[in-house]
JSON list of C-alpha atoms and ligand atoms in Angstrom, two decimals:
[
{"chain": "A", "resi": 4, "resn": "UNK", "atom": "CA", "xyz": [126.96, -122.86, -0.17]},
{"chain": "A", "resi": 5, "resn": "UNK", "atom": "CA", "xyz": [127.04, -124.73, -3.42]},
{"chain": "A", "resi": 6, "resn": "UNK", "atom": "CA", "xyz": [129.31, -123.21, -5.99]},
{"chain": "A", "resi": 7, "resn": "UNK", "atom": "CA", "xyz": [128.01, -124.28, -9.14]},
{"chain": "A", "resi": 8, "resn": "UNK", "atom": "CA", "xyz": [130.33, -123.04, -12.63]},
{"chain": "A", "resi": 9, "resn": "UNK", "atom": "CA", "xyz": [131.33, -124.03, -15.78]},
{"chain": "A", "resi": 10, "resn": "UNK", "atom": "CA", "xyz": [135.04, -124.51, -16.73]},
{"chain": "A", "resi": 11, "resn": "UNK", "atom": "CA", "xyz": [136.10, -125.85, -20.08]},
{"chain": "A", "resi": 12, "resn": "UNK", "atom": "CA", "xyz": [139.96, -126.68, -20.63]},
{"chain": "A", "resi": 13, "resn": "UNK", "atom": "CA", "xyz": [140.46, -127.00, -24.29]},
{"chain": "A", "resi": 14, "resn": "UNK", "atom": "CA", "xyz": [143.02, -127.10, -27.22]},
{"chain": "A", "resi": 15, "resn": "UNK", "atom": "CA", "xyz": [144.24, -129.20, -29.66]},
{"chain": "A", "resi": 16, "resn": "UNK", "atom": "CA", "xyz": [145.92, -132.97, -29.21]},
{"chain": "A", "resi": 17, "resn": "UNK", "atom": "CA", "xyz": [148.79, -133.07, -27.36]},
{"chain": "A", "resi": 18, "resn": "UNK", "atom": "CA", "xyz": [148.25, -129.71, -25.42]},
{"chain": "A", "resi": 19, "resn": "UNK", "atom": "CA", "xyz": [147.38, -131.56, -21.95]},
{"chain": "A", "resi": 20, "resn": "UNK", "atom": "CA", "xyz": [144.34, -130.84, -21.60]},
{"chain": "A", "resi": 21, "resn": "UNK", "atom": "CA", "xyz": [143.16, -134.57, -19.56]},
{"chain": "A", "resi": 22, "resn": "UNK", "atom": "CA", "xyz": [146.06, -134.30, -17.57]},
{"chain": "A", "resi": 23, "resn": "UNK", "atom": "CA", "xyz": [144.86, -130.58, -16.72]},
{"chain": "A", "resi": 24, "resn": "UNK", "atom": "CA", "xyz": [141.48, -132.17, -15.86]},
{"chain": "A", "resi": 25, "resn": "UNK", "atom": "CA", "xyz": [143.18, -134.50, -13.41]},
{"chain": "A", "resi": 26, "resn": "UNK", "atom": "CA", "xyz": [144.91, -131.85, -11.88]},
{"chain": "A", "resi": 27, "resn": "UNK", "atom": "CA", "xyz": [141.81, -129.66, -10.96]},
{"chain": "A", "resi": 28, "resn": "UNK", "atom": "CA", "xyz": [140.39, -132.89, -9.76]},
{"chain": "A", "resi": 29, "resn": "UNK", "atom": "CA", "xyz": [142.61, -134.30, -7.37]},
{"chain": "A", "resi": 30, "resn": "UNK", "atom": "CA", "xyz": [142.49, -130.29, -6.11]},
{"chain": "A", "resi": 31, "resn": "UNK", "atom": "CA", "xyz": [139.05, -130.87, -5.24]},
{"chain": "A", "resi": 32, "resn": "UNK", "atom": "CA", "xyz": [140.00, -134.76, -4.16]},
{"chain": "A", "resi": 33, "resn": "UNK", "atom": "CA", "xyz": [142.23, -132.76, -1.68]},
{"chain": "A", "resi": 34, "resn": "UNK", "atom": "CA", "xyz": [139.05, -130.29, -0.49]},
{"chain": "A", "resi": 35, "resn": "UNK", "atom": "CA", "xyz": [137.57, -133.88, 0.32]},
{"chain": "A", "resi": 36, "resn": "UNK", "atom": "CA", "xyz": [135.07, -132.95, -2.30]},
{"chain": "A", "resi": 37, "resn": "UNK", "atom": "CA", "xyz": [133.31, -135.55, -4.57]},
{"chain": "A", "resi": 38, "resn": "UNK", "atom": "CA", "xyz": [134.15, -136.36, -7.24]},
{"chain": "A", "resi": 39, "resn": "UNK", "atom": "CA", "xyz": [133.01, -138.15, -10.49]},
{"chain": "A", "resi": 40, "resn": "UNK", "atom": "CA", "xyz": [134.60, -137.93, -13.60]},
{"chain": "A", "resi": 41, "resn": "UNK", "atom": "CA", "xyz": [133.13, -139.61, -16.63]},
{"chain": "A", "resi": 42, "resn": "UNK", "atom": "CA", "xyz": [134.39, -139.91, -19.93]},
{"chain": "A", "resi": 43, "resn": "UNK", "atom": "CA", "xyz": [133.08, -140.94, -23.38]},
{"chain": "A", "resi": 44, "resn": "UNK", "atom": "CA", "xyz": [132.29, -144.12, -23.91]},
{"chain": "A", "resi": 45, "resn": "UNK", "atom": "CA", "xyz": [134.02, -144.67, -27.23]},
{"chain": "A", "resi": 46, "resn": "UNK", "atom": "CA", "xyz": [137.28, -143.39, -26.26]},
{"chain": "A", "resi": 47, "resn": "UNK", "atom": "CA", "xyz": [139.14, -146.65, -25.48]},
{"chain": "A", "resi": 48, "resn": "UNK", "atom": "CA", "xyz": [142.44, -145.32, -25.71]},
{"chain": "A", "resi": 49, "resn": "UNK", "atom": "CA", "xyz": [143.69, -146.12, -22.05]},
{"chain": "A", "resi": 50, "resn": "UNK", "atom": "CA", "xyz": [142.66, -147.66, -19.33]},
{"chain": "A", "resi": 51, "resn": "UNK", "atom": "CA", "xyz": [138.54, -148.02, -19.54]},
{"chain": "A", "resi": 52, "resn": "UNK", "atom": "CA", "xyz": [138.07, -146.57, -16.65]},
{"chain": "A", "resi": 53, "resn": "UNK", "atom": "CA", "xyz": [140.32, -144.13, -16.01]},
{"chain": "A", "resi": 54, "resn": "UNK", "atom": "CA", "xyz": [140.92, -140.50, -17.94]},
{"chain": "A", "resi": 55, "resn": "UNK", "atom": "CA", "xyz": [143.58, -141.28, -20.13]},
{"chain": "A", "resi": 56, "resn": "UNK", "atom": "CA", "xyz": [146.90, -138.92, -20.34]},
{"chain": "A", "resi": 57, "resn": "UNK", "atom": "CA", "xyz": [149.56, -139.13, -23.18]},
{"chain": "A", "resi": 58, "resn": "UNK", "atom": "CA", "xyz": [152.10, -139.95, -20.16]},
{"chain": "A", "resi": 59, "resn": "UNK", "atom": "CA", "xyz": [151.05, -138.86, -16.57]},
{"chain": "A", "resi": 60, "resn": "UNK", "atom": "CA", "xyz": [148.72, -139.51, -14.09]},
{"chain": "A", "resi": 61, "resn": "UNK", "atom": "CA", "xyz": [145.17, -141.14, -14.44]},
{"chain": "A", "resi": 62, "resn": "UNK", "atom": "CA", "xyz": [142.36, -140.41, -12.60]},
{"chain": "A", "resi": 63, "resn": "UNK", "atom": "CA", "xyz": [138.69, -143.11, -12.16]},
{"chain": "A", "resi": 64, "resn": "UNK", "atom": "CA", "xyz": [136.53, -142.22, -15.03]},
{"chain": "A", "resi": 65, "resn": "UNK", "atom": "CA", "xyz": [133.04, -144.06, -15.94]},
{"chain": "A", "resi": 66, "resn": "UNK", "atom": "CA", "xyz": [132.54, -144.10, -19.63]},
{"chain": "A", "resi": 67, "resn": "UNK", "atom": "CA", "xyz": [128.86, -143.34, -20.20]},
{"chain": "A", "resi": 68, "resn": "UNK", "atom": "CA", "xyz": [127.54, -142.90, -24.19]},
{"chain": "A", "resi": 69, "resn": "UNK", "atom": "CA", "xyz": [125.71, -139.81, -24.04]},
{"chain": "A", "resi": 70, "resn": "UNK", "atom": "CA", "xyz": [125.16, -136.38, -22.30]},
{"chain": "A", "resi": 71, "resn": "UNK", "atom": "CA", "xyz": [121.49, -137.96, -20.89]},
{"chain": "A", "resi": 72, "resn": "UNK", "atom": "CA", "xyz": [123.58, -140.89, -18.90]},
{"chain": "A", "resi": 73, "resn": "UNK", "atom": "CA", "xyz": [125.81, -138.45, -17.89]},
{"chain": "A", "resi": 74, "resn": "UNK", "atom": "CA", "xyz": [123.58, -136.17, -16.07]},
{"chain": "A", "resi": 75, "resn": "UNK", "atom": "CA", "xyz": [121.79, -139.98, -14.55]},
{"chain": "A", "resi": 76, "resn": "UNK", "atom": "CA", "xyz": [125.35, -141.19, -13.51]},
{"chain": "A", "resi": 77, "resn": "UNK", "atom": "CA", "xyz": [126.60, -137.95, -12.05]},
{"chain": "A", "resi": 78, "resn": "UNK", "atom": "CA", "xyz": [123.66, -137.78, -9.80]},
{"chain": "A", "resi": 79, "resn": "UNK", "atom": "CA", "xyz": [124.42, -136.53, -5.99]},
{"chain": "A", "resi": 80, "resn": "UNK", "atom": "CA", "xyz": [128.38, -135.53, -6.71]},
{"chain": "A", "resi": 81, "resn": "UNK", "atom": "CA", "xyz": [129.58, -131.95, -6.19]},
{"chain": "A", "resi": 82, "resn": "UNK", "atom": "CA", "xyz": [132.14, -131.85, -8.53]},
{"chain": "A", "resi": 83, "resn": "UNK", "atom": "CA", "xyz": [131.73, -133.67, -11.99]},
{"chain": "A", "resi": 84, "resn": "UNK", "atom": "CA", "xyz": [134.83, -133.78, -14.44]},
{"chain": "A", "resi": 85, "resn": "UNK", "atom": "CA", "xyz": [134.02, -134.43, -18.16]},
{"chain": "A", "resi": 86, "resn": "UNK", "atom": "CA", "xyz": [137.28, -135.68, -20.60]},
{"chain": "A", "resi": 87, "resn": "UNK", "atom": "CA", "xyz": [136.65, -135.83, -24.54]},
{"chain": "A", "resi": 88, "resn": "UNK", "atom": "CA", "xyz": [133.59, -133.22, -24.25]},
{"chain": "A", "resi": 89, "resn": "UNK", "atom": "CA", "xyz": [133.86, -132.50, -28.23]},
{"chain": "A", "resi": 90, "resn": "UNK", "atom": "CA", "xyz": [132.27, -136.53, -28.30]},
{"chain": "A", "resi": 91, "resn": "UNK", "atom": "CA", "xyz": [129.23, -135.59, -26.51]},
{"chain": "A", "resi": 92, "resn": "UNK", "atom": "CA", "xyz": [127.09, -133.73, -28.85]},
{"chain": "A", "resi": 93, "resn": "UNK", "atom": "CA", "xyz": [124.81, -130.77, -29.04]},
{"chain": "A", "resi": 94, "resn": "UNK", "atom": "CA", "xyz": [123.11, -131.75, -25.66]},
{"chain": "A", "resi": 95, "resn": "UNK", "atom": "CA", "xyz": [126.38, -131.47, -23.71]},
{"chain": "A", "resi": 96, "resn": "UNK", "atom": "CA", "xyz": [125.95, -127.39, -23.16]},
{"chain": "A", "resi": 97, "resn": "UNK", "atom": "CA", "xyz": [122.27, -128.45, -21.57]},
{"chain": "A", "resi": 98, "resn": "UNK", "atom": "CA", "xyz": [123.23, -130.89, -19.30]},
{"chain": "A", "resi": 99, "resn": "UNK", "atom": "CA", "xyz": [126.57, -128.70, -17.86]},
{"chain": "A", "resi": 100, "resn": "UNK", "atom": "CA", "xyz": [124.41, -125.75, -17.73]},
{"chain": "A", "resi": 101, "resn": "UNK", "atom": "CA", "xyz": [122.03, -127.95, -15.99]},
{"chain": "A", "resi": 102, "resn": "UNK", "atom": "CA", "xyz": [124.35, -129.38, -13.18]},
{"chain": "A", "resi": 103, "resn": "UNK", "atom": "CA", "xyz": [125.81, -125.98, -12.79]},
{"chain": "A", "resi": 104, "resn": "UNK", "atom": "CA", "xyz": [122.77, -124.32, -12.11]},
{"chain": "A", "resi": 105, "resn": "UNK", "atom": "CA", "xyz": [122.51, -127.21, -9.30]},
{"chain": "A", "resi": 106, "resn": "UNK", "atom": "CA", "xyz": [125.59, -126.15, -7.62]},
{"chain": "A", "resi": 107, "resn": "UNK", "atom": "CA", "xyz": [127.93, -128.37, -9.34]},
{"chain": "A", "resi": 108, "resn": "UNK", "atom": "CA", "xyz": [131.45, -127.73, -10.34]},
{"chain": "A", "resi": 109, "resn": "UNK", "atom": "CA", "xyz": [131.00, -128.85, -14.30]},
{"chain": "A", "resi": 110, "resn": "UNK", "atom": "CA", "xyz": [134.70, -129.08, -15.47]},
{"chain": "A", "resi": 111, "resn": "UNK", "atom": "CA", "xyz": [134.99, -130.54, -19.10]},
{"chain": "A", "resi": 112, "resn": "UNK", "atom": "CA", "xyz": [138.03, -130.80, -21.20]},
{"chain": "A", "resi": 113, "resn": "UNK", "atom": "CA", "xyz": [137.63, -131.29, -25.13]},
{"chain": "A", "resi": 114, "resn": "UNK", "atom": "CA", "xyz": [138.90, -130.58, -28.30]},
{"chain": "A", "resi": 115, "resn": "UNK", "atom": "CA", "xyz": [138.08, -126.90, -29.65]},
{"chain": "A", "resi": 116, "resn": "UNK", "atom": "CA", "xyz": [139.17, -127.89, -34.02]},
{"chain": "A", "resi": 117, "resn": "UNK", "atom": "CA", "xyz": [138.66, -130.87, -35.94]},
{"chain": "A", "resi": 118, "resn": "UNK", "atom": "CA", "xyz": [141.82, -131.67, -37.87]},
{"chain": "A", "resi": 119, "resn": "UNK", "atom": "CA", "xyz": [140.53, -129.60, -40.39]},
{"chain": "A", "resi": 120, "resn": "UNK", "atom": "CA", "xyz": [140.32, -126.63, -38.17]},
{"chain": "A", "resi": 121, "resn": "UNK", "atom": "CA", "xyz": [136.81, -125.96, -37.71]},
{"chain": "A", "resi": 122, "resn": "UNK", "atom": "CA", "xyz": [135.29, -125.63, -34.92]},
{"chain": "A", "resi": 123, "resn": "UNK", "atom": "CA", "xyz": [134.05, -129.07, -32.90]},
{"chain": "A", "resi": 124, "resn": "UNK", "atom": "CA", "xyz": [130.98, -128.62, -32.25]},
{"chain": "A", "resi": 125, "resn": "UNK", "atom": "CA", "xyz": [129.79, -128.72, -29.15]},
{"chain": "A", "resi": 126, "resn": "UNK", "atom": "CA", "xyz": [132.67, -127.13, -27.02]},
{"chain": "A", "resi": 127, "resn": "UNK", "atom": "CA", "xyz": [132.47, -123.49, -28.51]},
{"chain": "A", "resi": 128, "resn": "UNK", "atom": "CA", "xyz": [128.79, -123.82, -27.31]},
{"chain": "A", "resi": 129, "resn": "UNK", "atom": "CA", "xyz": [130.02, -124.98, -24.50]},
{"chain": "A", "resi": 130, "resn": "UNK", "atom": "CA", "xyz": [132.86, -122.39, -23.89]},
{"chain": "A", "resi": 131, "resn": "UNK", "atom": "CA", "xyz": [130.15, -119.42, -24.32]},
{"chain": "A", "resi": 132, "resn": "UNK", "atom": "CA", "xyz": [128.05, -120.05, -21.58]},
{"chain": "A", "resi": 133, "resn": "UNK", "atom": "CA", "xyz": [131.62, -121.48, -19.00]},
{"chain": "A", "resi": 134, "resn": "UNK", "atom": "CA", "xyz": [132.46, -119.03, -16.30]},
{"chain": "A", "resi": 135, "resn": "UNK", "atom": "CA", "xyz": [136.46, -120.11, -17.28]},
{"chain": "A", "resi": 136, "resn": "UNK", "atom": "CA", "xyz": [137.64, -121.36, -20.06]},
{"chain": "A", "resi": 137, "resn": "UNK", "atom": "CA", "xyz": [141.52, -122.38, -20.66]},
{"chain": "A", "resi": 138, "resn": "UNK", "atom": "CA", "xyz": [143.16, -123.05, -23.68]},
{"chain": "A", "resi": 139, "resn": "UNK", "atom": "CA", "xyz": [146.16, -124.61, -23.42]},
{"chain": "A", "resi": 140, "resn": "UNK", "atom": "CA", "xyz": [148.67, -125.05, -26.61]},
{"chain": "A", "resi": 141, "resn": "UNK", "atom": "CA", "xyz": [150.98, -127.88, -27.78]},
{"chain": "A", "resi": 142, "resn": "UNK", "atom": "CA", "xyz": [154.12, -127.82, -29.51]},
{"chain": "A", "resi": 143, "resn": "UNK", "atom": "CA", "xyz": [154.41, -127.77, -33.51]},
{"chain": "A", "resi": 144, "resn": "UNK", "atom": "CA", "xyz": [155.92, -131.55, -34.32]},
{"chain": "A", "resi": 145, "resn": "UNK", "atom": "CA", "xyz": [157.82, -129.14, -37.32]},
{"chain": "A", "resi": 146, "resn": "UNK", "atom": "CA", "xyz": [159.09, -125.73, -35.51]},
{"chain": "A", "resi": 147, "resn": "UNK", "atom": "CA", "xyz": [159.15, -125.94, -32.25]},
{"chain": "A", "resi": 148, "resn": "UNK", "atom": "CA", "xyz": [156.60, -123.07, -32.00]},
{"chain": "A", "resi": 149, "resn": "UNK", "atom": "CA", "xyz": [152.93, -123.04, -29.70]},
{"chain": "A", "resi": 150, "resn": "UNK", "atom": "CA", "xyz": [150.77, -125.60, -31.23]},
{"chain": "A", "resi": 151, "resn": "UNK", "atom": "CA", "xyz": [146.96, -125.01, -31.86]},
{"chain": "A", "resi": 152, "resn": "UNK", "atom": "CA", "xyz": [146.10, -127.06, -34.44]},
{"chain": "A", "resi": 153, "resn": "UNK", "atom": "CA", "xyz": [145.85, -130.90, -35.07]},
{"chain": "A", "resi": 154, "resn": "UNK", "atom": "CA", "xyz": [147.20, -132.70, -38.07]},
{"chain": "A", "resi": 155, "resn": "UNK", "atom": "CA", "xyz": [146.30, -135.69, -39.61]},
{"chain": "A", "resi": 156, "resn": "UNK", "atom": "CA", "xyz": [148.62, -137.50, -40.85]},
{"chain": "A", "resi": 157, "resn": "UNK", "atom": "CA", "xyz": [146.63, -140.38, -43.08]},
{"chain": "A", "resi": 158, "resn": "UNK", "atom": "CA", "xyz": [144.37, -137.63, -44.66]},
{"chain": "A", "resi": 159, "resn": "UNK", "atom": "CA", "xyz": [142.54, -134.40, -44.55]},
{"chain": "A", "resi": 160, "resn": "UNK", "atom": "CA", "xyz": [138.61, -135.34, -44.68]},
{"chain": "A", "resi": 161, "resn": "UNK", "atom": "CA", "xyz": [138.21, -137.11, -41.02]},
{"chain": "A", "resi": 162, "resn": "UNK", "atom": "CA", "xyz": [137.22, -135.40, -37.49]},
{"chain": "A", "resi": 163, "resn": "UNK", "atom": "CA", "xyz": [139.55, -136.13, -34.80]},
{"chain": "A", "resi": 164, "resn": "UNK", "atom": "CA", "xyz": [139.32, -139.67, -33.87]},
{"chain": "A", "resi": 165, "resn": "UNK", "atom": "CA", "xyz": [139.69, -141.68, -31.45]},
{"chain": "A", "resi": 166, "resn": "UNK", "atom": "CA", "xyz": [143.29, -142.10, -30.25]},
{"chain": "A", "resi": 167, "resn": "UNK", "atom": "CA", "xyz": [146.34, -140.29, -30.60]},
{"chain": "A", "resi": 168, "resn": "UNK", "atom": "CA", "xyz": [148.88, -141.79, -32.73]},
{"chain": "A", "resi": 169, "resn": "UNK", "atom": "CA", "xyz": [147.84, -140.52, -36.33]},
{"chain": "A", "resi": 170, "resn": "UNK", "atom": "CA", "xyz": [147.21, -136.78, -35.10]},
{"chain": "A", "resi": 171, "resn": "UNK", "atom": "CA", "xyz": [150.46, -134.82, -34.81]},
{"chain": "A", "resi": 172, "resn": "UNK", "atom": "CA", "xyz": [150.57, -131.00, -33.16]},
{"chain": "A", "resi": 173, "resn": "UNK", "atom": "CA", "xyz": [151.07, -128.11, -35.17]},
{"chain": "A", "resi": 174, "resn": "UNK", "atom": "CA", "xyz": [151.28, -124.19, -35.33]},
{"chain": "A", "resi": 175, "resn": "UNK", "atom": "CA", "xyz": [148.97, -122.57, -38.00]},
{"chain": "A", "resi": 176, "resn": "UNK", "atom": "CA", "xyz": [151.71, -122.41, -40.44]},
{"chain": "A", "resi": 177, "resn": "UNK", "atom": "CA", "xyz": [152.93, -125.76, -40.28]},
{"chain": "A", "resi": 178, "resn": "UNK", "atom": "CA", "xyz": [149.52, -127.03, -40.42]},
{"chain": "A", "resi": 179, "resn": "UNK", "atom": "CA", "xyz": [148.18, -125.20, -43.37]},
{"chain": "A", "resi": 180, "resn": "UNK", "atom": "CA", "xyz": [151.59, -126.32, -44.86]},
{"chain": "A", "resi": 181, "resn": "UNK", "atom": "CA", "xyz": [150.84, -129.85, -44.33]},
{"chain": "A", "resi": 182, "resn": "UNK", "atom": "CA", "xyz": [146.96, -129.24, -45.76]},
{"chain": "A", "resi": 183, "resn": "UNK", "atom": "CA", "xyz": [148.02, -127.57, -48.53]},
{"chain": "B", "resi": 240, "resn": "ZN", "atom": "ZN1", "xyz": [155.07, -124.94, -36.70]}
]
């Protein structure tokens, strides 16, 4: 029996959420499921092909541009694992829902904020209609304290781009600190 679901692992950068999505996977890797995970296709920050982790293990990832080619390429696997979900766009929720209803595990990681702490659009979308949703917490760059929040450190006025190394993780203080 086909056990389609939603789960969404999300947080801000630095909280581990890919390497959380590699985890699950290689689960179901072990369960001799199959597998595809795909990532978006403008996150170049690793490997191309893989799912890229600050430090830790990789896993095969196809980049694919949109949330259309993703349903095409994922075609025929039981298990599809999604990294950088917040690139994805409003069609993202359709196409999980989608796969889901077709007995697919769906599990997507993604950013839930911007760097200016609103909400990035379309994971909460996303997280509403997920059977499980985890979010997982960094820690602040300035106290030492849970981290939900991701800082920019060249400006205020930009989403969350690609690649880590001008983001920083902070707790609500420290980043409304930094913001002003
Ligand atoms: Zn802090």
């Amino acid at each position: 029996m086909p056990r389609g679901r939603i789960e969404v692992i999300t947080g801000g950068m630095f909280s581990g959420k890919s390497e959380e999505l590699v985890r699950r996977l290689r689960r179901e890797g072990f369960a001799r499921k199959s597998i595809r995970a795909v990532k978006h296709a403008s996150d170049c920050r690793y490997h191309e092909t893989h799912i890229g982790c600050h430090g830790g293990q990789t896993f095969e990832a196809l980049p694919v541009k949109d949330a259309e080619a993703l349903v095409r390429q994922v075609a025929g696997f039981e298990v599809v694992g999604i990294d950088e979900g917040q690139f994805f766009g409003d069609d993202l929720p359709d196409a999980c829902e989608h796969l889901a209803n077709a007995g697919v595990l769906v599990i997507v990681a993604g950013l839930d904020l911007t760097a200016e702490g609103k909400p990035f659009h379309p994971m909460p979308a996303l997280m509403a209609i997920a059977e499980d949703v985890t979010k997982l917490r960094a820690v602040c760059v300035v106290c030492g304290e849970k981290a939900c929040r991701s800082h920019h450190l060249a400006g205020k006025d930009v989403d969350v781009e690609v690649g880590a190394k001008s983001y920083e993780a902070r707790c609500r203080g420290c980043w409304k600190d930094a913001i002003g």
